[in-house]
PDB file of C-alpha atoms in Angstrom:
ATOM      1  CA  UNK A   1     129.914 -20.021  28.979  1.00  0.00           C
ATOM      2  CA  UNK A   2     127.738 -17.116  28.599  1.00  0.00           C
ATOM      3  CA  UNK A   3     126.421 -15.484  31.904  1.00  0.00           C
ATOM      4  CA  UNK A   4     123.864 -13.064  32.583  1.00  0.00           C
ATOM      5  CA  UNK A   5     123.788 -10.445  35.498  1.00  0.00           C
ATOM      6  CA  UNK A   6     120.862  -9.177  36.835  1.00  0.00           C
ATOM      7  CA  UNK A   7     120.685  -5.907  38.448  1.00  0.00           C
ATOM      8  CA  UNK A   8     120.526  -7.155  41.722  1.00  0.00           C
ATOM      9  CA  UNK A   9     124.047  -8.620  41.599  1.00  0.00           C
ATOM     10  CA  UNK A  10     125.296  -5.662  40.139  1.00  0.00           C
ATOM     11  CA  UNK A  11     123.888  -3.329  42.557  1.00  0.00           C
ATOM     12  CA  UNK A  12     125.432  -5.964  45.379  1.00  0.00           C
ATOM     13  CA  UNK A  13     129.069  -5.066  43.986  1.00  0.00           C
ATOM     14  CA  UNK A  14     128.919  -1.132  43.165  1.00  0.00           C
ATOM     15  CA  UNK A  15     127.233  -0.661  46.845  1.00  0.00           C
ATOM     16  CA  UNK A  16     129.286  -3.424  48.897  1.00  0.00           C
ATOM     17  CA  UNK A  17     125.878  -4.563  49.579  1.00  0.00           C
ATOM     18  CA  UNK A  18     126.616  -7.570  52.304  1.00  0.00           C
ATOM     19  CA  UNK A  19     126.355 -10.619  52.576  1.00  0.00           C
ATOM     20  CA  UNK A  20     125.631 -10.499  48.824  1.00  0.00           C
ATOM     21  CA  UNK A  21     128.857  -8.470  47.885  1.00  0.00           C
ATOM     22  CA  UNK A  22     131.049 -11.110  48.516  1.00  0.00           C
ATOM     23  CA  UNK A  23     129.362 -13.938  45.897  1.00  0.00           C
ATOM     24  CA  UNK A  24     128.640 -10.774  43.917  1.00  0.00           C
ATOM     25  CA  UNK A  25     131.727  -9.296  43.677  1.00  0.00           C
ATOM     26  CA  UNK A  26     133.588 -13.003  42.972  1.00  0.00           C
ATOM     27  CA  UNK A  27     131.265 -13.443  40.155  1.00  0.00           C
ATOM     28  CA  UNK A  28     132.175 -10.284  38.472  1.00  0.00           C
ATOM     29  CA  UNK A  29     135.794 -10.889  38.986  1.00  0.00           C
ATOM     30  CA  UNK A  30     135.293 -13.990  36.598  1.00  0.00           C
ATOM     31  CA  UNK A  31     135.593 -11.047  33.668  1.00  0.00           C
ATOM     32  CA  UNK A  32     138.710 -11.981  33.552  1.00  0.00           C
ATOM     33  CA  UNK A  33     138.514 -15.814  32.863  1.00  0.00           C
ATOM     34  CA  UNK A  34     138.158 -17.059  29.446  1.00  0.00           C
ATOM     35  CA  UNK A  35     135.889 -19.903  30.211  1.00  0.00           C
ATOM     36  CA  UNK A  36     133.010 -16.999  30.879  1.00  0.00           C
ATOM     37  CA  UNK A  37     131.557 -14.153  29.166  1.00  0.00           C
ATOM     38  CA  UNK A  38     129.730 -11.780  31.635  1.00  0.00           C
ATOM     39  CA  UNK A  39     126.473 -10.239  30.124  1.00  0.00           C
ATOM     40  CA  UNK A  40     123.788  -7.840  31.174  1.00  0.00           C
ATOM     41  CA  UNK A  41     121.560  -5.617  30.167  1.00  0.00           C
ATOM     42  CA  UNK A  42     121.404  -1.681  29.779  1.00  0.00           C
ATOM     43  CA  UNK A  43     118.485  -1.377  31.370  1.00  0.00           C
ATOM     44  CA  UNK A  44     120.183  -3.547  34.250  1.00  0.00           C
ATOM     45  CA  UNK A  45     122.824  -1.004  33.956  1.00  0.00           C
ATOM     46  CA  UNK A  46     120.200   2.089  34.310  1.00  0.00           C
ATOM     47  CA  UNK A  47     118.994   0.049  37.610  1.00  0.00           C
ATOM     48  CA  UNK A  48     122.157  -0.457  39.402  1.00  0.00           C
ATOM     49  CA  UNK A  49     123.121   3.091  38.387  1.00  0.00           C
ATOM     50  CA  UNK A  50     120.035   4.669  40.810  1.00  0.00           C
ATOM     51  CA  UNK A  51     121.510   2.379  43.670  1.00  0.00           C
ATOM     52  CA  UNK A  52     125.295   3.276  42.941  1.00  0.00           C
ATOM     53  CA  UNK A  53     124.609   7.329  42.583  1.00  0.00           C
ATOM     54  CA  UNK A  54     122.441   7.265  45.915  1.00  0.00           C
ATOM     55  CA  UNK A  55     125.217   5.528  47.604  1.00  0.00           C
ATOM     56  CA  UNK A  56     128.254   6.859  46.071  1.00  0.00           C
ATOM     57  CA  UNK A  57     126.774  10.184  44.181  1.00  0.00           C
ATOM     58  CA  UNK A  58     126.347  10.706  40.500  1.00  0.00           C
ATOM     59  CA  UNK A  59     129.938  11.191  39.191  1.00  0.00           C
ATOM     60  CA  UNK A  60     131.326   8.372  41.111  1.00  0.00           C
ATOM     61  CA  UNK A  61     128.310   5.775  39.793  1.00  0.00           C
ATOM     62  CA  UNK A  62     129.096   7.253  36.495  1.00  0.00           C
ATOM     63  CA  UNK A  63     132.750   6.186  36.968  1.00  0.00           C
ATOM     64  CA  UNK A  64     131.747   2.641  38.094  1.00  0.00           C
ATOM     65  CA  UNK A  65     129.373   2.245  35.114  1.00  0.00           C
ATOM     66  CA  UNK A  66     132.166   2.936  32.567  1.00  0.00           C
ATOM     67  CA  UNK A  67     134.480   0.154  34.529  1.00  0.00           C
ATOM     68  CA  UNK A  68     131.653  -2.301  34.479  1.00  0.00           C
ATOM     69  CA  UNK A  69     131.013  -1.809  31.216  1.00  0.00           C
ATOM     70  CA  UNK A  70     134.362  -2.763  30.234  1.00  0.00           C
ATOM     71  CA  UNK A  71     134.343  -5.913  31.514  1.00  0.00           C
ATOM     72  CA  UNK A  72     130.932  -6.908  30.702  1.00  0.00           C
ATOM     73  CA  UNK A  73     129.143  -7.447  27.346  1.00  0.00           C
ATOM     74  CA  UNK A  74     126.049  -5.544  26.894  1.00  0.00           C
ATOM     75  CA  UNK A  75     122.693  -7.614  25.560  1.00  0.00           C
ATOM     76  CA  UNK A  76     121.005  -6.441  23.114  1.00  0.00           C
ATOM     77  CA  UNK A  77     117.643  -5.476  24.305  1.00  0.00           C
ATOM     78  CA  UNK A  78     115.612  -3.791  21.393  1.00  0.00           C
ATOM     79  CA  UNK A  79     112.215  -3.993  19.646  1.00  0.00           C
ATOM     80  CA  UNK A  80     112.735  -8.392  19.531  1.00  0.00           C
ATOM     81  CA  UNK A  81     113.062  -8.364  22.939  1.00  0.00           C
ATOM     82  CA  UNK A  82     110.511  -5.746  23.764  1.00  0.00           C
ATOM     83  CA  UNK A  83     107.844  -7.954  21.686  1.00  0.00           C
ATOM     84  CA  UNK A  84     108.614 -11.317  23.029  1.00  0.00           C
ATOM     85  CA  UNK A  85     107.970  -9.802  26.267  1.00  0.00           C
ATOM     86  CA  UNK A  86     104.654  -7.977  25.724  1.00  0.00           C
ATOM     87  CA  UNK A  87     103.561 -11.610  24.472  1.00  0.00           C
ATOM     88  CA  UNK A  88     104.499 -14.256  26.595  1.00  0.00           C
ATOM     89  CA  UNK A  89     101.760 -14.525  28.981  1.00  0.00           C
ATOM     90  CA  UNK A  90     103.623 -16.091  31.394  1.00  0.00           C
ATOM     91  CA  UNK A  91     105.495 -12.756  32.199  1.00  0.00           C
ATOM     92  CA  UNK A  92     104.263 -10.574  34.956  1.00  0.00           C
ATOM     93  CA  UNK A  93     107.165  -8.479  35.554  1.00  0.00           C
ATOM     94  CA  UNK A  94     108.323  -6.374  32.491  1.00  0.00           C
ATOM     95  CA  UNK A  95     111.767  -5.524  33.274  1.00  0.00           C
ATOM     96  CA  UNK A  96     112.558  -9.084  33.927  1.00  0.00           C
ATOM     97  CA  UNK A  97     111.059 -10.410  30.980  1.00  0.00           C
ATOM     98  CA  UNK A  98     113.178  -7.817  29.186  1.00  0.00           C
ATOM     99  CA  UNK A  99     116.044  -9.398  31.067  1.00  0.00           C
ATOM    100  CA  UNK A 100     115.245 -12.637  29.921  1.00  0.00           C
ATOM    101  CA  UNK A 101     115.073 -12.017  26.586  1.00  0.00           C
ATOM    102  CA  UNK A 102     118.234  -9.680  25.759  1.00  0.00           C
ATOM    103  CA  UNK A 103     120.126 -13.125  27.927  1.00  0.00           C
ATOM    104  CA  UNK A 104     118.129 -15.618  25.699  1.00  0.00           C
ATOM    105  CA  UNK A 105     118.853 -13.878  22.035  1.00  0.00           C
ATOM    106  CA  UNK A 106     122.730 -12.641  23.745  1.00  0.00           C
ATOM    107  CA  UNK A 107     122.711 -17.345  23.812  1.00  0.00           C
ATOM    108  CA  UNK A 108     123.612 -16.683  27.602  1.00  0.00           C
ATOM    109  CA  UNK A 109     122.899 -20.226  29.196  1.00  0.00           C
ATOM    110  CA  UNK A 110     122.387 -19.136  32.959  1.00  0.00           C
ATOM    111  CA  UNK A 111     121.202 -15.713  34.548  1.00  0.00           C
ATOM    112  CA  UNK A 112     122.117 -14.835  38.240  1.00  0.00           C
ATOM    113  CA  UNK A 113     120.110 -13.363  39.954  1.00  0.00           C
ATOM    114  CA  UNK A 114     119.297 -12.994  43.968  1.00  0.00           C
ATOM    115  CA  UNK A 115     115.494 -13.113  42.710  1.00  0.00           C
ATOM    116  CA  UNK A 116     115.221 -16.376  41.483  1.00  0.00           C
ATOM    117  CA  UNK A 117     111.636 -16.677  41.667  1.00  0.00           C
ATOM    118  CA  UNK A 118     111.390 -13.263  39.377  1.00  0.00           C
ATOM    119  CA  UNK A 119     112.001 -15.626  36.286  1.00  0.00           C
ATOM    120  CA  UNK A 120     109.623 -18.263  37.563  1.00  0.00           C
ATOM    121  CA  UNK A 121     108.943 -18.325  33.307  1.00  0.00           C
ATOM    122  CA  UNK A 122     111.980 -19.295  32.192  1.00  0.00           C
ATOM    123  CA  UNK A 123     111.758 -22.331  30.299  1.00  0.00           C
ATOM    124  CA  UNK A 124     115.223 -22.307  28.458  1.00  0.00           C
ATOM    125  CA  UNK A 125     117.544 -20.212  30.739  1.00  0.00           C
ATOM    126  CA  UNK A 126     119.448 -21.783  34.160  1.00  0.00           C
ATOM    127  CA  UNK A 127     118.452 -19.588  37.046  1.00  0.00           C
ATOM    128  CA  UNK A 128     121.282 -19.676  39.663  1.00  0.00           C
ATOM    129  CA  UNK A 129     122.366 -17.256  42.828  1.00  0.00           C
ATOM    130  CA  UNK A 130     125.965 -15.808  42.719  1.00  0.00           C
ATOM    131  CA  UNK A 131     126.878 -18.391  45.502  1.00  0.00           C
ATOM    132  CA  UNK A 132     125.067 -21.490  43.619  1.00  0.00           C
ATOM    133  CA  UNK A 133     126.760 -20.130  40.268  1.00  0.00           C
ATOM    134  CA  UNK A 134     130.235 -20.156  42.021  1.00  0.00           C
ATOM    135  CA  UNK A 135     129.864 -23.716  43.722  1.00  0.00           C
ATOM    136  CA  UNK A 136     128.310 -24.956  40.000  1.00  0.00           C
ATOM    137  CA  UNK A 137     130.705 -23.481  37.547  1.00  0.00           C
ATOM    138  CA  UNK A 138     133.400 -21.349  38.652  1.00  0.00           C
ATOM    139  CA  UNK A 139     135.196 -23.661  41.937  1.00  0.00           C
ATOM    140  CA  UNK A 140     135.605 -26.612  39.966  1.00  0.00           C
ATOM    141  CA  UNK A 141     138.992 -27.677  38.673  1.00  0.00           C
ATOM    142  CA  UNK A 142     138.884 -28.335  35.329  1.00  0.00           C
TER     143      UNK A 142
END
């Protein structure tokens, strides 16, 4: 299964951001597991970079930045993705229509996200929280 991060879950896990770290950080750890492929975005990685060098400073969010993106795939999110956003008309918010796209041509079939209601347009894309991704997909025993 192909899985898309937003930001907000990876700025949960590089700033121990509670009660969201703990979903957040679970998630992520699901890297590791064949049954998932962990995607996001560069420009979710340019987001969660701000938080993490605020918190942590510069050379330690770079650190965490290289880590992350060894474990996760990044989307592609190029001129395709730039268009399809400009023209849907449904999309208010450019950054997350940028998200949506890179997870939608990357064939992700769920993005999680703390923000569900930021991809109130998706029309072919699960939208799950860390916790309702975990109880969905990742506790079962199969």
């Amino acid at each position: 299964m192909k899985v898309f991060l937003d930001a907000n879950i990876l700025v949960g896990v590089l700033c121990k951001e509670y009660p969201l770290y703990t979903n957040a950080a679970k998630l992520l750890s699901l890297a590791d597991n064949r049954k998932f492929t962990l995607y996001t975005s560069a420009v979710c990685l340019a987001i969660a970079f701000y938080f993490a060098e605020k918190k942590h400073g510069s050379s330690s969010a770079k650190e965490r930045m290289v880590l992350l993106s060894k474990h996760i795939k990044i989307a592609v999110c190029g001129e395709k993705e730039v268009i399809a956003t400009a023209t849907n008309k449904k999309v208010n918010d450019f950054e997350d229509g940028l998200e949506y796209y890179a997870a939608l041509h990357a064939n992700c079939t769920v993005i999680v996200t703390e923000d569900q209601d930021d991809f109130y347009f998706s029309d072919k894309i699960e939208i799950l929280t860390a916790f309702d991704f975990l109880k969905k997909y990742a506790v079962r025993n199969d």
